[in-house]
Amino acid sequence: MVDCKNIVVSVIVLLSSWLLFVGHDHPRLLGRAQRPLTAPAAAASSVLHVGALLDLGSTGGRESRASISLALDDFYASRQPDTTVELHVADCKDDEITAASAAIDLLKDFKVQAIIGPKTSMQARFIIGIGNMTNVPILSYSATSPYLSAKQSKYFIRTALDDASQVPAIASLIEYFSWRQAVLIYDDSEFGRGIIPYLVDALQDIDTHIPYRSIIPSVPTDDQINVELNKLKTMQTRVFVVHMSSDVAARFFVLAHDAEMLVDGYAWIVTDSVGNMFSTLDGNTIHSMQGVLGVRPYIPRLDKLLNFRARFLSRYKQQNPGAPEPANPNVFHLWAYDTAWAIAIALTKVGPLTLGFKSPSSQNSNDLNDLRVLGVSQDGPRLVDAIQATKFQGISGEFILVNGQRQASVFEIFNVIGNSYQSAGFWTPKFGLSKKLVTSSGPSDTVGLNTLIWPGGSAQAPRGWEWPVAGKKLKIAVPVKPAPNAFVNVKKNPATGKFDVTGYCIDVFEAVMQEMPYAVPYEYVPVVDPNMATNSTISYTEICHQVSLKKYDAMVGDTTIIINRSLYVDFTLPYTESGVQMVVPMKKNWSTSLDFGGSAWKQLVNIAYFSFQALLAVPKDPKLKKWLSKFALINLVLLVWLLEKLYSASLTSMMTVHQLQPTVDDLNQLISNGDYIGYQGGSFVKDFLKSQKVEEHKIRKYSSTDQYAEALMKGSWNGGVAAVFDEIPYLKLFMSKHCRNHSIVGRVHKTGGFGFVFPKGSPLVADVSRAILTVTEGDKFAGIEQRWFGYEVTCNNQANAIESGSVITLSSLRGVFFITIGLWAVVGVICAVIWFRPRQEEEPVQEAVAELAVEHVRGNRDESIIWRIGRDSHLLIQLRGNPPRPADTGAKEVAQPEAGLDGVEPPPDTINLEGPDEQVRLVEHPLLTAAAENDKRNEQRN
């Protein structure tokens, strides 16, 4: 692309060189201004020759010449520098060829070291190439196209503001009034197109959509302008940004006013291409622009500016005797003044330029028309650096160059009112819009704009869009269902041939339209898949895509708000619940686990088992002397009592209520079982299931809730499905008819709910969303739900499905078992401690008992005799038969007295036997005595 441009430049320059060669015999062909043919040789060391490319055939060109010459006179009026500027003006007319040839003429004839101009950006594009080849700075005060850049050449300096510099101020205006759409209007030229990419990016950053671009021919007829105005009039958008030359803009606004487009509801913004030339507009044009906002560079009211107009007009008349008096000087005249001043200042810094041009050798150029004969300026690098470093307070404001480009500091916002305009505020890069010019953080009351007058004379800011009087009705896409549907139902009326559109979503949409602050005409357009024999709709995602392509103006139906669709369409606020769940069939809960359930035989076994347990829990001995035994028995009785009560309640429930339970609980169970899953055709649920790792061949499509019930009844392996996934509103509709044998289970997968669809950037979205809030918060919405779904279904899910937390199982009683077993463990530990500690103390007792000696008196040993051994401790032992004789060895007599046998009273430690021949003698032990005393105390208590 760059090579093509270089070729074009070379061709034009060569053609210009040919014209230059011919022009020596025909000077008028070049349109030169009157100037010396040759420069004085004696003054070459003290004079800097500067050229100026101006369109002397236009008022603007002659005004610029007056401004430049006035600047040089003002500069040297109070200074006597060693080197002065001598100005040479060439007429570049209004075309690129003439401008290029005039530049070559200045270089060849006067060896100019700098060139001011040319007028247009197209002319500057070619002159930049010449300056780059010759090291001659090109300073343009009127070429504002963003396509031009100092990066293209070190020797191009723009002393005007780039058109793109005003874009942030325009975007701030649109954002300030919250306008979501704006139409761009520009002329079909490099000047008109140059700003558009920057405007598009800036508006996109503030989320403002550009629905249309109106391109006006660079030299239009009234008919061509009216055609575009009629298009604009039929659109919803009422915000227009105009960027075109001032003469075309003047005609455009007169015709727009005649078309009644400068009335209430419209907003017009003009760029500085109109604002900078406002002083040149006639009264009729200004009258047609009432209420228009504009942006232009701010020119401070400096002292030097106060008397500039009078001196400017005087110089113009002096240079153009007999010509009509020009309008007031505009910003371009001020920039031309500052450009000449900058060159003069730079010359004083760099000093005399004595190196001149270096010409090529004659052997390197065989053609006198070759551009290389112009030579290369040896002083150019020093001069361009000095100009770029120049800073001063000019007549148009602060003069600062950054990378060869003048920097914008402040823009003024003006409002056309009456015969002129009023300042509405200012914009700065740091503080944005403000009512007054601020250079530091000021009070909050300065933020914004002053009171504005809009087209039609209203002080109320336009909304930014209106429903066009001459516009068409909104085409509302409605999905067609293959079966009757409570949400959206489309039927063709055989009598009229038109479609009757009804349903819950339709009623909500029509109620919302009634709440809109303005009338919105619309018509429903049923959308049918042409490839389907059943006349069913295409996928909802595809319809949304068609809305984004402007095939339809909106979509109304049971359309779910999901992230993928929101990338290319705008949704309103939702008007239904959000989420996706699954519905599954219910099964009878005849449990075969350890729960209180099972077959009839198991119920009978359970009855017998718990009855037996109750009998075992009753102690046989009513006297429990150990407190630990009593404690353990109490816990056992309580546990058995609790189990019996729970079993009785469960048995009663089974005998009186027919209990059901869901067949599956969640999606993962369906996937692991390999079950088939159903969904509603046309919805996004299929994509959702695929995203959850469900195999596509396991997904089956259905078109109505009745088909849901039939498929669930068949089951996954009989041509049906194990579960159906759908959005909550549809599942509620399904449960209103089939709640007795089905249940909604599983977690809710969140979605955005149902919303209405509009193209990206549609201004209707905000107003429709506000209307939705009005409808859903009122009684009208409840009436719509009652009409289509009836009263809330009294189907209790808790009666249909026994939730896992409400089923009585052994696991649910684990807490009771843990407590009981824990208490028994504590009792066991205590018993063990008590058992093992006395064992060590009983060993002496056993030894004492072993010392008992039984003495036999030989005699009758009839075994029928019962021997009773009594003692003071009331211990009674009954012995049947003969007492055992102590062995010869091992038994040890404790005592040997025999007085008892002779009638003498036995000693106190002797126990008498009620027998004729036998006597047992017992040696008392302290432990036996303590036991006897304990027995006495127990008898007293009893």
Coordinates of C-alpha atoms in Angstrom, one line a residue, residues 374-576:
L374 CA 15.7 20.9 -6.4
G375 CA 18.5 19.9 -4.1
V376 CA 18.4 19.1 -0.3
S377 CA 18.4 21.8 2.3
Q378 CA 21.4 21.6 4.6
D379 CA 19.7 23.9 7.2
G380 CA 16.4 22.0 7.2
P381 CA 17.2 19.6 10.2
R382 CA 18.3 22.6 12.4
L383 CA 15.2 24.6 11.5
V384 CA 12.7 21.9 12.0
D385 CA 14.1 21.0 15.4
A386 CA 13.9 24.7 16.4
I387 CA 10.3 25.0 15.3
Q388 CA 9.2 21.8 17.1
A389 CA 10.8 23.1 20.3
T390 CA 9.1 26.5 20.1
K391 CA 6.6 27.4 22.8
F392 CA 4.7 30.7 23.3
Q393 CA 1.3 32.2 24.1
G394 CA -0.1 32.8 20.7
I395 CA -3.1 34.7 19.6
S396 CA -5.1 31.4 19.5
G397 CA -3.9 30.2 22.8
E398 CA -0.9 28.3 24.1
F399 CA 1.3 27.1 21.2
I400 CA 2.9 23.7 22.1
L401 CA 4.0 21.0 19.6
V402 CA 4.3 17.4 20.6
N403 CA 5.8 15.1 18.0
G404 CA 5.0 17.7 15.3
Q405 CA 1.4 18.0 16.4
R406 CA -0.3 20.9 18.2
Q407 CA -1.9 19.7 21.4
A408 CA -5.5 20.4 22.3
S409 CA -6.2 21.7 25.8
V410 CA -9.8 23.0 26.0
F411 CA -12.9 22.7 23.8
E412 CA -15.9 25.0 24.1
I413 CA -19.5 23.6 24.0
F414 CA -21.7 26.1 22.3
N415 CA -25.5 26.3 21.8
V416 CA -27.1 28.0 18.7
I417 CA -29.6 30.4 20.1
G418 CA -31.2 33.4 18.3
N419 CA -28.9 35.1 15.8
S420 CA -25.7 33.7 17.3
Y421 CA -24.7 31.2 19.9
Q422 CA -24.1 31.0 23.6
S423 CA -21.4 29.2 25.5
A424 CA -22.9 26.1 27.3
G425 CA -19.7 24.9 28.9
F426 CA -16.2 23.5 28.5
W427 CA -14.4 20.2 28.1
T428 CA -10.9 19.5 29.3
P429 CA -9.1 16.2 29.2
K430 CA -8.6 16.3 32.9
F431 CA -12.0 17.5 34.2
G432 CA -14.4 16.6 31.4
L433 CA -17.5 18.8 31.0
S434 CA -17.9 21.8 33.2
K435 CA -20.1 24.9 33.3
K436 CA -17.1 27.1 33.8
L437 CA -13.5 26.8 32.6
V438 CA -11.6 25.1 35.5
T439 CA -7.9 24.5 35.7
S440 CA -7.9 22.7 39.0
S441 CA -10.4 20.8 41.0
G442 CA -13.3 23.1 41.7
P443 CA -16.7 22.8 43.4
S444 CA -19.1 20.1 42.3
D445 CA -21.7 22.7 41.1
T446 CA -19.4 23.4 38.1
V447 CA -19.7 19.9 36.7
G448 CA -22.0 19.5 33.7
L449 CA -23.4 22.1 31.4
N450 CA -25.4 25.3 31.6
T451 CA -29.0 25.5 30.6
L452 CA -29.5 24.5 27.0
I453 CA -32.2 25.3 24.5
W454 CA -33.0 22.3 22.3
P455 CA -34.6 22.2 18.8
G456 CA -38.2 23.2 19.1
G457 CA -37.4 25.6 22.0
S458 CA -37.5 23.0 24.8
A459 CA -35.2 23.2 27.8
Q460 CA -35.8 19.4 28.4
A461 CA -33.0 17.2 27.0
P462 CA -34.3 14.8 24.3
R463 CA -34.6 11.2 25.2
G464 CA -32.5 10.4 22.2
W465 CA -35.0 8.4 20.3
E466 CA -38.7 8.5 19.4
W467 CA -41.0 6.2 17.5
P468 CA -40.9 7.7 14.0
V469 CA -44.1 9.1 12.7
A470 CA -43.4 7.7 9.2
G471 CA -41.7 4.6 10.5
K472 CA -42.8 1.0 10.1
K473 CA -44.3 -1.3 12.8
L474 CA -41.9 -3.3 14.9
K475 CA -41.6 -6.8 13.5
I476 CA -41.9 -9.1 16.6
A477 CA -40.6 -12.6 16.0
V478 CA -42.7 -15.3 17.7
P479 CA -41.6 -18.9 17.9
V480 CA -44.1 -21.4 16.6
K481 CA -44.7 -24.5 18.7
P482 CA -45.8 -27.8 17.1
A483 CA -48.3 -28.4 19.9
P484 CA -50.6 -26.0 22.0
N485 CA -48.6 -24.2 24.6
A486 CA -49.6 -22.0 27.5
F487 CA -46.6 -19.8 27.1
V488 CA -46.7 -19.1 23.3
N489 CA -49.4 -20.4 21.0
V490 CA -49.7 -19.5 17.4
K491 CA -52.8 -20.5 15.3
K492 CA -53.8 -19.5 11.8
N493 CA -57.3 -18.1 11.6
P494 CA -58.9 -19.9 8.5
A495 CA -61.4 -17.1 8.1
T496 CA -58.9 -14.2 7.9
G497 CA -55.8 -16.1 7.0
K498 CA -53.9 -14.2 9.8
F499 CA -52.2 -15.7 12.7
D500 CA -53.7 -15.5 16.2
V501 CA -50.9 -15.2 18.8
T502 CA -51.8 -16.0 22.4
G503 CA -50.1 -17.2 25.5
Y504 CA -48.7 -16.2 28.8
C505 CA -45.6 -14.5 27.3
I506 CA -47.8 -12.6 24.8
D507 CA -50.0 -11.3 27.5
V508 CA -47.0 -10.1 29.5
F509 CA -45.6 -8.4 26.5
E510 CA -48.8 -6.6 25.7
A511 CA -49.2 -5.5 29.3
V512 CA -45.7 -4.1 29.1
M513 CA -46.4 -2.2 25.9
Q514 CA -49.4 -0.6 27.6
E515 CA -47.0 0.7 30.3
M516 CA -44.6 2.3 27.8
P517 CA -44.4 6.1 28.0
Y518 CA -45.1 6.3 24.3
A519 CA -47.0 4.3 21.7
V520 CA -45.0 1.6 20.0
P521 CA -46.8 0.0 16.9
Y522 CA -45.8 -3.6 16.4
E523 CA -46.9 -6.7 14.6
Y524 CA -46.2 -10.4 15.3
V525 CA -44.3 -12.4 12.8
P526 CA -44.5 -16.2 13.4
V527 CA -41.1 -17.9 12.8
V528 CA -41.3 -21.4 11.3
D529 CA -38.6 -23.7 10.3
P530 CA -39.1 -24.2 6.5
N531 CA -37.4 -27.5 6.6
M532 CA -39.8 -29.0 9.2
A533 CA -43.0 -30.7 8.1
T534 CA -44.6 -30.0 11.4
N535 CA -44.3 -26.2 11.1
S536 CA -42.3 -26.0 14.3
T537 CA -40.0 -23.2 15.0
I538 CA -36.2 -23.1 14.5
S539 CA -34.0 -23.0 17.5
Y540 CA -34.4 -20.0 19.8
T541 CA -30.7 -19.2 19.4
E542 CA -31.1 -18.9 15.7
I543 CA -34.0 -16.5 16.1
C544 CA -31.9 -14.4 18.4
H545 CA -29.2 -14.4 15.7
Q546 CA -31.7 -13.2 13.2
V547 CA -32.8 -10.4 15.5
S548 CA -29.1 -9.3 15.8
L549 CA -29.0 -9.1 12.0
K550 CA -32.1 -6.8 12.0
K551 CA -34.3 -9.3 10.2
Y552 CA -36.7 -8.8 13.2
D553 CA -36.9 -5.9 15.5
A554 CA -37.5 -8.0 18.6
M555 CA -38.4 -11.5 19.8
V556 CA -41.2 -12.3 22.2
G557 CA -41.7 -15.7 23.8
D558 CA -40.3 -18.1 26.4
T559 CA -36.8 -17.1 25.6
T560 CA -34.2 -17.7 28.3
I561 CA -31.5 -15.2 29.1
I562 CA -28.2 -17.0 28.8
I563 CA -24.7 -15.6 28.3
N564 CA -24.1 -17.0 24.8
R565 CA -27.1 -15.1 23.4
S566 CA -26.3 -11.9 25.2
L567 CA -23.2 -11.6 23.2
Y568 CA -25.1 -10.5 20.1
V569 CA -28.5 -9.4 21.4
D570 CA -29.8 -7.3 24.3
F571 CA -32.3 -8.8 26.8
T572 CA -34.8 -6.9 29.0
L573 CA -35.1 -7.7 32.6
P574 CA -36.5 -11.2 33.3
Y575 CA -40.2 -11.6 34.0
T576 CA -40.2 -15.2 35.3

